[in-house]
XYZ file of C-alpha atoms in Angstrom:
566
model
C 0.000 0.000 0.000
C 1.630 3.647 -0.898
C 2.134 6.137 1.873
C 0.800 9.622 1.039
C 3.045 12.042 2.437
C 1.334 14.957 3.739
C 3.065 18.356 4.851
C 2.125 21.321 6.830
C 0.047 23.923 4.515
C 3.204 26.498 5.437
C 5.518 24.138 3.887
C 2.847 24.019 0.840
C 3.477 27.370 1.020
C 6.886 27.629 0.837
C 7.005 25.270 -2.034
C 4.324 27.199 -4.337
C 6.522 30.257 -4.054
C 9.099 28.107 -5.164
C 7.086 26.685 -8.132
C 6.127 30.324 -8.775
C 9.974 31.235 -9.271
C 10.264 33.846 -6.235
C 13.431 33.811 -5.297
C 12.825 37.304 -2.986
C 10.461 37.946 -0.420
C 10.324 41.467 1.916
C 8.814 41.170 5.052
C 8.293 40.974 8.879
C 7.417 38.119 11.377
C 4.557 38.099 13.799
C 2.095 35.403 15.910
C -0.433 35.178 12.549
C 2.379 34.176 10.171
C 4.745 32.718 12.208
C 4.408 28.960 10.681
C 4.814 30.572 7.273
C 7.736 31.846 9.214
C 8.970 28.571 10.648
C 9.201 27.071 6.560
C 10.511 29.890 5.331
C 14.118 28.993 7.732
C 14.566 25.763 5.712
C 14.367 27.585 2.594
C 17.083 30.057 2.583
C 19.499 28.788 -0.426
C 15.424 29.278 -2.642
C 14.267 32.197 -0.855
C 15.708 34.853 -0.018
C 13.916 37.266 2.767
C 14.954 40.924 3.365
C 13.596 42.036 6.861
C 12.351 45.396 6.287
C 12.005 47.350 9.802
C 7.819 48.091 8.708
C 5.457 45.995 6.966
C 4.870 49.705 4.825
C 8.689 49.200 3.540
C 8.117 45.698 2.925
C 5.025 46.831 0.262
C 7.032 49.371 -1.346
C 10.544 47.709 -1.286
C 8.475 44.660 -3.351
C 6.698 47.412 -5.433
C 10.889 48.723 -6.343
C 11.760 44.608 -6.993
C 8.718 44.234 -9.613
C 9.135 47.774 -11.287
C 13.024 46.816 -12.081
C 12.764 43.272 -12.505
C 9.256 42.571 -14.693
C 9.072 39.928 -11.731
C 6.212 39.545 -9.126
C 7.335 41.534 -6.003
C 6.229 39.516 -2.613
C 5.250 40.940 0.703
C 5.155 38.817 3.845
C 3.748 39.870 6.803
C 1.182 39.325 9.841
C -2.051 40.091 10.738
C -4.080 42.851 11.885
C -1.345 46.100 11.968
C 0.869 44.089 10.130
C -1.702 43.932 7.020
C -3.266 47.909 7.229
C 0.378 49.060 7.386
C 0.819 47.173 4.331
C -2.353 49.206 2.622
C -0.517 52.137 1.306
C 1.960 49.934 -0.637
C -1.065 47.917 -2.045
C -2.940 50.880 -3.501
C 0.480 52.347 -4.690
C 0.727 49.245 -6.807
C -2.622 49.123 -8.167
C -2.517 52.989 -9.030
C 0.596 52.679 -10.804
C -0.083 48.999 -12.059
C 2.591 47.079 -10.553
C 2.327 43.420 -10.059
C 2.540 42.470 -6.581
C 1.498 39.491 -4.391
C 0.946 40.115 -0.928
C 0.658 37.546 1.999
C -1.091 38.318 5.026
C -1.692 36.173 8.552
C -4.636 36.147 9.548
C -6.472 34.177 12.880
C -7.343 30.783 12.805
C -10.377 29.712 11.153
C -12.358 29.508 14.528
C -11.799 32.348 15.362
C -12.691 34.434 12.439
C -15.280 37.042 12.844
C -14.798 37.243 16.742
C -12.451 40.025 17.127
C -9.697 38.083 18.591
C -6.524 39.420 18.641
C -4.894 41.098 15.617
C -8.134 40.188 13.565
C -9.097 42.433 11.055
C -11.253 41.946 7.861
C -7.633 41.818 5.109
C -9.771 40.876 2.386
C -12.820 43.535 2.636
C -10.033 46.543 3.029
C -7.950 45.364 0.175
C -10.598 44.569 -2.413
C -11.259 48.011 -3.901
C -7.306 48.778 -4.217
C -6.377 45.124 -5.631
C -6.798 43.295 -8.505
C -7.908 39.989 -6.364
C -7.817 39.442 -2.800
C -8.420 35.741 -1.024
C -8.409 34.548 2.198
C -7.430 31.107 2.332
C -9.135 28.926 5.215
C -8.214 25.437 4.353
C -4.755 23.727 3.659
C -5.960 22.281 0.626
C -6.620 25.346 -1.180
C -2.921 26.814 -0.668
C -1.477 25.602 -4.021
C -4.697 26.686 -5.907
C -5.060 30.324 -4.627
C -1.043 30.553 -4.651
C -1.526 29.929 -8.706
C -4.254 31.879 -9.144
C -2.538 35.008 -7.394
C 0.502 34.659 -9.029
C -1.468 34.651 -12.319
C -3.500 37.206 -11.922
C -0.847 39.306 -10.304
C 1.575 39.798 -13.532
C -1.291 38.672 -16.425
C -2.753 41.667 -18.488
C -2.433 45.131 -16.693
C -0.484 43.672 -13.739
C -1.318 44.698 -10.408
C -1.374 43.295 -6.681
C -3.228 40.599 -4.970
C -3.590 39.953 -1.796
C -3.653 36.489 0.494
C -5.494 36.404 4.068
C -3.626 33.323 5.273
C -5.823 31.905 8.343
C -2.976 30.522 10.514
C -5.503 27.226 11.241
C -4.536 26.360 7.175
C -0.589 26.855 7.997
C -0.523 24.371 10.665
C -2.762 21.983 8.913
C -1.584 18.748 6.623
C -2.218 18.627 2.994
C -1.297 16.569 0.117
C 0.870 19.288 -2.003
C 0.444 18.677 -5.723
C 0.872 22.272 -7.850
C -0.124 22.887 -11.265
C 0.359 26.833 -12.081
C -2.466 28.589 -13.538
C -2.793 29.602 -17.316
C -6.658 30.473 -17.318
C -9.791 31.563 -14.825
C -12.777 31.822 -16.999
C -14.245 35.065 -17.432
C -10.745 36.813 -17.129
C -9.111 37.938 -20.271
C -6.054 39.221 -19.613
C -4.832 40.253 -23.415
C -7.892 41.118 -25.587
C -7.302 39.914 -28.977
C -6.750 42.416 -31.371
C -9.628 43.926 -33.751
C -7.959 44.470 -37.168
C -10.677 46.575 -37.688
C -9.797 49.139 -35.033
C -6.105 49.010 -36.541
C -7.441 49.916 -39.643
C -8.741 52.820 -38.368
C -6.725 53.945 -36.207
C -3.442 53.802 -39.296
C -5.958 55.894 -41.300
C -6.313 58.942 -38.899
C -2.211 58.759 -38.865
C -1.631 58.319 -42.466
C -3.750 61.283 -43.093
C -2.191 63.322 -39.964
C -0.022 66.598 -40.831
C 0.739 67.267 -37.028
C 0.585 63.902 -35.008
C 2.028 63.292 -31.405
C 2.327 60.226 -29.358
C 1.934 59.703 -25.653
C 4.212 57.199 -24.044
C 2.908 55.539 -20.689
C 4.287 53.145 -18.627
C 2.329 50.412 -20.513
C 4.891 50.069 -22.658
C 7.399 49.203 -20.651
C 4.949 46.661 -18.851
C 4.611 45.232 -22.302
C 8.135 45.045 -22.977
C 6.935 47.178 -26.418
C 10.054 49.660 -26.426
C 11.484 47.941 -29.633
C 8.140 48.149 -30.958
C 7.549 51.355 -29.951
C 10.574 52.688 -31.505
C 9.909 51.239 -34.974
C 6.150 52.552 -34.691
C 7.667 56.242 -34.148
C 10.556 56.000 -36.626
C 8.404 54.784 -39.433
C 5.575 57.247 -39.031
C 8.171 59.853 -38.327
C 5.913 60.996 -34.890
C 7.214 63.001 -31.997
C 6.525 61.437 -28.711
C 6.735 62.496 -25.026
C 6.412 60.239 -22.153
C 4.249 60.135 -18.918
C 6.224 60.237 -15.338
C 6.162 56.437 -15.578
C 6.760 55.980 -18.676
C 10.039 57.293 -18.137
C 12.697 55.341 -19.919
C 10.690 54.119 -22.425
C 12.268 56.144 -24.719
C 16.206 56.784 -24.798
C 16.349 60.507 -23.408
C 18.836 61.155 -26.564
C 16.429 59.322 -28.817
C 15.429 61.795 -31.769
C 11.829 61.608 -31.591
C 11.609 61.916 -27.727
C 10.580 65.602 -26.961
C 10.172 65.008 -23.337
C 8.464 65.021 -20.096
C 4.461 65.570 -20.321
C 2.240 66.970 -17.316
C 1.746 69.713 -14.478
C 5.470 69.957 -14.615
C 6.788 68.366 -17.792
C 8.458 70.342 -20.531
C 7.053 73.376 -22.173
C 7.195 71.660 -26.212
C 5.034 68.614 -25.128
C 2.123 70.213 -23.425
C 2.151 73.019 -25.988
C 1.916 71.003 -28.925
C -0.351 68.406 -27.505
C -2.917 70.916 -27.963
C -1.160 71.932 -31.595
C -1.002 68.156 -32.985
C -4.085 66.708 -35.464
C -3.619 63.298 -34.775
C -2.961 62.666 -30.626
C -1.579 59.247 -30.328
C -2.191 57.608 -26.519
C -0.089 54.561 -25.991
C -0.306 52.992 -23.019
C -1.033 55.495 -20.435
C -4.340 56.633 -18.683
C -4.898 60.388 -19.558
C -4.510 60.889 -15.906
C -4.854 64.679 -14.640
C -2.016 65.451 -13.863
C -1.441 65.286 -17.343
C -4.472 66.696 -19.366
C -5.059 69.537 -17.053
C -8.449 71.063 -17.768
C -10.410 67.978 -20.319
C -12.572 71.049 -21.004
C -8.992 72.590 -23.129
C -7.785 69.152 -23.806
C -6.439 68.464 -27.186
C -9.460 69.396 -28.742
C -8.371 70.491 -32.241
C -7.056 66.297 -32.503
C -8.389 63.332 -33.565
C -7.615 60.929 -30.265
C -5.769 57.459 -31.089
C -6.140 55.562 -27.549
C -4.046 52.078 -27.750
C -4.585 50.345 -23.931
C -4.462 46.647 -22.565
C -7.500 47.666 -20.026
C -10.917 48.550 -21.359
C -11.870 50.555 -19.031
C -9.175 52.996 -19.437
C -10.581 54.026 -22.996
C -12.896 56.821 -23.142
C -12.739 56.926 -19.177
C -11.243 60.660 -19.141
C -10.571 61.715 -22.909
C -13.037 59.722 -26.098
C -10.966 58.298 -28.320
C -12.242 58.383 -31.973
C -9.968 55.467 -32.562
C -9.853 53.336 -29.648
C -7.464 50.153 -30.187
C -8.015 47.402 -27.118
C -4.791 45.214 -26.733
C -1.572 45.251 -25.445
C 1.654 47.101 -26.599
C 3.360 44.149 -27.781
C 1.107 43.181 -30.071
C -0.898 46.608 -31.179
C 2.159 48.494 -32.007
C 3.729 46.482 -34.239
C 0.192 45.816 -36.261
C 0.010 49.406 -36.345
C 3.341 49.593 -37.510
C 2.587 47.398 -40.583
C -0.870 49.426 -41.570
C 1.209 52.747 -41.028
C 2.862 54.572 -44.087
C 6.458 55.591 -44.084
C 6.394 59.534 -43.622
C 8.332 62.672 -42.647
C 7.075 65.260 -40.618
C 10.587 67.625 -40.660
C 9.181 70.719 -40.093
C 6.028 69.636 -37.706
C 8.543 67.812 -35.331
C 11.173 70.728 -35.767
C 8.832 73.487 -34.872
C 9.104 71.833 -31.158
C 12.578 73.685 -30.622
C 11.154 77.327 -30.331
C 9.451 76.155 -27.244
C 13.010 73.977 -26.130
C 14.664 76.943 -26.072
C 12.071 79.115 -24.029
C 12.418 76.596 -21.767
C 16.154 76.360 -21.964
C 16.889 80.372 -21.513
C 13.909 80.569 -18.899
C 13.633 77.731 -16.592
C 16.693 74.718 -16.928
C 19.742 77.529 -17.859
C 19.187 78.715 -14.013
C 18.599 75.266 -12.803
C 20.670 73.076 -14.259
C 23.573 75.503 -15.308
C 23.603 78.072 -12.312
C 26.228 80.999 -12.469
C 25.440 81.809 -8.945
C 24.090 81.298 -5.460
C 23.110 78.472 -3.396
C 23.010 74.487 -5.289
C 19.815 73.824 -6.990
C 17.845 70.620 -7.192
C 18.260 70.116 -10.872
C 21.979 70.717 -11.038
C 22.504 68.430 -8.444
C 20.222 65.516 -10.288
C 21.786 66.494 -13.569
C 25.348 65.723 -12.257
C 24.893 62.415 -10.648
C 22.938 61.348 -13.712
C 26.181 62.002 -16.055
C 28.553 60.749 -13.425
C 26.778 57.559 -13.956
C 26.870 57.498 -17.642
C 22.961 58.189 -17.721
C 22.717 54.051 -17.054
C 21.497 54.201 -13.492
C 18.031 53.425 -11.711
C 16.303 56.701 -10.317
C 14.162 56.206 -8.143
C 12.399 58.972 -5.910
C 10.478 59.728 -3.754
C 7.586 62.261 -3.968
C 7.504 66.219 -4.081
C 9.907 68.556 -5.701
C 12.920 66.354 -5.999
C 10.464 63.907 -7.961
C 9.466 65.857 -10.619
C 13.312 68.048 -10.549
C 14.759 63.712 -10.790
C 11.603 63.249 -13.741
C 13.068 66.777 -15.129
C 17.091 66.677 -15.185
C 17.832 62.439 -14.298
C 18.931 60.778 -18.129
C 18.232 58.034 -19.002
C 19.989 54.891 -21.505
C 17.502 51.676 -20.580
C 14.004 50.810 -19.984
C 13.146 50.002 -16.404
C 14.940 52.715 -15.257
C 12.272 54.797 -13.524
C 11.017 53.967 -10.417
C 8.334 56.197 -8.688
C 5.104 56.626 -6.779
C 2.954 57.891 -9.741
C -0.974 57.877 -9.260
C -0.658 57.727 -5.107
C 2.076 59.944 -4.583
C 3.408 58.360 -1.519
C 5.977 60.455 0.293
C 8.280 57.770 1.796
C 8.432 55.106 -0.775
C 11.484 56.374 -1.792
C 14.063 54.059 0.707
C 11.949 50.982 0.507
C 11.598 51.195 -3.229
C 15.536 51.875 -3.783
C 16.157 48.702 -1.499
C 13.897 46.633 -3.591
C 15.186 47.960 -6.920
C 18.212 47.429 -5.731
C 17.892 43.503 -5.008
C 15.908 43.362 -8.509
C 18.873 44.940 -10.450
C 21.843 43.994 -8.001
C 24.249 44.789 -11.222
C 22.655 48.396 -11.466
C 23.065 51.446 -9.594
C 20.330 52.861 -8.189
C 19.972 56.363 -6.986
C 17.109 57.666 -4.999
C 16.405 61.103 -4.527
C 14.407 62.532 -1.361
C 13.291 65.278 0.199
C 14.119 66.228 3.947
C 10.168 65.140 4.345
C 9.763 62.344 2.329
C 13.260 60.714 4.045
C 12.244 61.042 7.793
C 9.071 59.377 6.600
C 10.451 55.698 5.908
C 14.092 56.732 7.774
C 14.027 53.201 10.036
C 14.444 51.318 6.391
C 18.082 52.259 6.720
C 18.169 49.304 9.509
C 17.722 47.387 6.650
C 19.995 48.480 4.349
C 22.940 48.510 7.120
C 21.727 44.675 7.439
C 22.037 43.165 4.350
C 24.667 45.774 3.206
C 22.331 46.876 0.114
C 24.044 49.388 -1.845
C 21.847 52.427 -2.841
C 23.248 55.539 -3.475
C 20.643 57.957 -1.600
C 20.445 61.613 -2.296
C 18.713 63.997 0.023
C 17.440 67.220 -1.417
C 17.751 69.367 1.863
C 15.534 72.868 1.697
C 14.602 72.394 5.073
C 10.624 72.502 3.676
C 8.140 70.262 2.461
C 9.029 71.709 -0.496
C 5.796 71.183 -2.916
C 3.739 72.090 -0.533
C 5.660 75.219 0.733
C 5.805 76.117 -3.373
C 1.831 75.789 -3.511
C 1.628 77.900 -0.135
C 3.592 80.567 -1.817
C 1.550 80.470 -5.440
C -1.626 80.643 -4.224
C -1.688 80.808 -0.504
C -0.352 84.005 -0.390
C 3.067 82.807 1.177
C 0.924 81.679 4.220
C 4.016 78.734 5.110
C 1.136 77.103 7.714
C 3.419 73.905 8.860
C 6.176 73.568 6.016
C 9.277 74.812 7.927
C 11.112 71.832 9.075
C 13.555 71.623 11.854
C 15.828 67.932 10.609
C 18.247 66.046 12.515
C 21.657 65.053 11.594
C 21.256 62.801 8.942
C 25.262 62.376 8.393
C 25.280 60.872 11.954
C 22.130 59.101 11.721
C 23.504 57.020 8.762
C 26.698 57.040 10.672
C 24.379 55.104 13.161
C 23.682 52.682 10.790
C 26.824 52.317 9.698
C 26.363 53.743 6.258
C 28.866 56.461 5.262
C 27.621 59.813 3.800
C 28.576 63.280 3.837
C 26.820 66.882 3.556
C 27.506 69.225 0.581
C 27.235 73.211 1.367
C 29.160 74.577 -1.901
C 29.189 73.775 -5.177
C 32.617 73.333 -5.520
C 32.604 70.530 -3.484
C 29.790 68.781 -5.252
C 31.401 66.599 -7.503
C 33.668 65.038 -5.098
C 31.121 64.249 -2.976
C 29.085 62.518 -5.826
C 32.245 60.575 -7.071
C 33.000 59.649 -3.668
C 29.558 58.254 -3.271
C 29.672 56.240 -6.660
C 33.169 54.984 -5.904
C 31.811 51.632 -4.725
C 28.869 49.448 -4.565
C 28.312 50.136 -0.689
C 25.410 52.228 0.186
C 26.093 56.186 0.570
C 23.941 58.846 1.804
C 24.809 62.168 -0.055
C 23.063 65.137 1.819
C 22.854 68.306 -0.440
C 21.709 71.380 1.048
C 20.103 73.249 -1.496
C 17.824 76.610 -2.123
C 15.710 76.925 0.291
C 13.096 78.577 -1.874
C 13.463 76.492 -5.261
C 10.473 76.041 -7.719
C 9.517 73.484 -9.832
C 9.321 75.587 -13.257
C 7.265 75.090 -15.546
C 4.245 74.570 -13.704
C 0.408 74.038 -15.225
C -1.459 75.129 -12.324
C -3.807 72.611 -10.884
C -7.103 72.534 -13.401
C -5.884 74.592 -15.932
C -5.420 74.352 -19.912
C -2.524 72.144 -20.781
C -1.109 75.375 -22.766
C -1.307 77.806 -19.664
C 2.201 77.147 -18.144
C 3.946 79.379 -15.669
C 7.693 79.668 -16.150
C 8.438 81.541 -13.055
C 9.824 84.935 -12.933
């Protein structure tokens, strides 16, 4: 008679991540998770766990892993303040579309729906901010939802999921037997492509005089950027990119005419109401960059190419909507497009490059005088790394200086809290880009604010010796805000000023070396110091106190009404 070997549903557990191919987990112990725990110490040479110093971190450090890596990021952690602490991570990822499983503890099955300790309904305060949330009650249905998460997770527009592991199903014995998941009915995670709407939508360009794509981060989830750049160089079309769609595009590629958005580049946002034929690919038509809809690129015909269905005709109505993803809708449009040359369309963008230049990035990147300024500082550590490092920031005025002035040479090279705008997830998302890319460097750039927010993450980085190269912007402000108080607040600076600690000695704490830069002579030392090795390096630059973001499109208005500062 053959002996059926059973095993505890953590050690199921253990081996479906394995099966899945994680080979990094972020997290933090407690009593709800703690046989997960228990499985996870015989699997160190197949897992490897960072041990973030808040379950927050943890989120946002496997948000950084998944951005960099096209992997699944993974977030272990416990129940009840464990999993809400976790929350803001979760709805960063679904915002900004970044696959993401996260496990949760939760009370044993008995004791569900008594308040006992550390309960707290996971799966009703995660379903509106993930893609699928589960709580698992029963050993037998660990390998199942495991598959199913994991599918769902990185399938179509990736996002996170969520599992409410009851610890009654992690002590239990199953019978493991994994088969990963390839379909759940009802759930289409590529649409197949209409020819039809291909057709139409190569018409509208082949006819354009004036047309103008919009890169979003889709493409990069699609691994499209080949495709994208034969689309553009065949049709001869000027693009611009969203702030996650970043590195899409070579920043020296021809075609790429920049940043787009509330504090993009002049050219773009100009000539996206200027352009007959706007081309969407990939991105959401979110409002940071349309401005007013009521002013929106209403002289165009609108080309919207998206994996999600829901995303076309939700802010801006497409007259040639095109369902499908990247990979496969760019290079069919590519085939139906005709080979053309817009010279003097795509050169008329310069008169608006050099406004810019002579008004806004002259005096920040290329200061004659006075104190440092954020975008000379980000400009300088971008060429001392050949333009082939990770930024990542955090959120505020040195994220859209870093989205301004930071270079880029490869795709996945942008990592950032887009649609959330999480101050704080700059640390935890460097740590996890970091262990996604170790061969990269990765940069992070932070405000005073935004640092002290997720400062106990540099416990982990003195642990496992993770080498991110962290920049501090110090104005001594929360800096966005303070620049909206003085717009249109009438320079009422109600609880901006900020009062910081030592950071030098607090990494010196942590035994990470750093040092603080007052002139600007003694910038680029300090910068080559920091790159010097792959150790981690805190670089504290103490710059205007008073710095704008220029240009800005106040909040609401027309895309073309863009304030350049003095």
């Amino acid at each position: 008679m053959e002996t059926i070997t059973k095993i505890t549903g953590a050690e199921a557990f253990m081996r479906a991540l394995v099966a899945e191919g994680v080979d990094t987990i972020f997290g933090y112990p407690g009593g709800a998770i703690m046989p997960v725990f228990d499985a996870l110490f015989d699997y160190d040479k197949d897992l490897n766990h960072i041990l973030t110093r808040h379950e927050q971190g943890a989120a946002h450090a496997a948000q950084g892993y998944a951005r960099v890596s096209g992997k699944v990021g993974v977030c272990l952690v416990t129940s009840g303040p464990a999993a809400t602490n976790a929350i803001t991570g979760i709805g960063d990822a679904m915002l900004d579309s970044t696959p993401m499983v996260v496990i949760t503890g939760q009370v044993a099955s008995p004791l569900l729906g008594t308040d006992a300790f550390q309960e707290i309904d996971v799966v009703g305060i995660t379903q509106p901010i993930t893609k699928w949330a589960y709580q698992i009650r029963r050993a037998e249905d660990i390998a199942w939802a495991v598959a199913r998460a994991f599918y769902i997770a990185r399938s179509g527009r990736p996002g996170p999921v969520v599992i409410d592991f009851a610890k009654s199903a992690q002590v239990q014995q199953v019978e493991f037997d994994y088969k990963p998941c390839q379909f759940i009915r009802s759930y289409i995670p590529i649409p197949e492509v209409n020819p039809g709407q291909i057709e139409d939508a190569a018409a509208l360009i082949n006819s354009a005089k004036k047309p103008f794509a919009l890169v979003g981060q889709g493409v990069v989830l699609a691994n499209a950027e080949a495709e994208l750049k034969e689309f553009l160089e065949k049709a001869d079309i000027p693009a611009a990119w969203t702030l996650l769609g970043a590195s899409a595009m070579p920043s020296d590629f021809s075609l790429n005419k920049g940043f787009l958005g509330m504090h993009g580049n002049v050219a773009p946002n100009m000539k996206t109401n200027e352009c007959d034929v706007l081309i969407a690919i990939g991105m959401r038509f979110d409002d940071r960059v349309t401005g007013d809809l009521n002013t929106y690129a209403k002289q165009a015909k609108i080309i919207h190419l998206d994996i999600d269905a829901a995303e076309l005709g939700k802010n801006v109505k497409p007259d040639a909507p095109v369902l499908g993803t990247a990979k496969e809708t760019l290079p069919a449009l590519t085939a139906k497009v005709n080979s053309a040359k817009h010279t003097e369309w795509i050169e008329s963008f310069s008169e608006f490059q050099k406004l810019e230049f002579d008004k806004v990035i002259k005096r920040e990147v290329h200061p004659e005088n006075g104190e440092i300024t954020m975008g000379e500082v980000i400009r300088r550590v971008s060429e001392a790394t050949d333009n082939e490092a990770i930024l990542v920031t955090d959120v505020g005025q040195n994220q859209m200086m870093a989205a301004r002035y930071f270079n880029f040479k490869q795709t996945r090279s942008m990592v950032t809290s887009g649609g959330l705008g999480t101050m704080g997830f700059g640390i935890p998302a460097a740590i996890g880009a970091k262990m996604g890319a170790p061969e990269r460097t990765v940069c992070m750039f932070s405000g005073d604010g935004g640092f002290q927010m997720t400062i106990q993450e540099l416990g982990t980085i003195m642990q496992e010796q993770i080498g991110v190269k962290m920049i501090i912007l110090n104005n001594h402000f929360l800096g966005m805000v303070r620049q909206w108080q003085e717009m249109f607040f009438d320079e009422r600076y109600s609880f901006t000023n900020m009062l910081n600690p030592d950071f030098i000695a607090i990494a010196k704490a942590y035994h990470i070396a750093g040092t603080e830069v007052q002139k600007r002579e003694d910038l680029d030392a300090a910068i080559a110091d920091m790159l010097k090795d792959d150790k981690p390096y805190l670089l504290v630059v103490n710059v205007e106190k008073k710095g704008m973001v220029f240009p800005m499109i106040p909040a609401g208005a027309s895309v073309t009404n863009i304030l350049l500062g003095d």
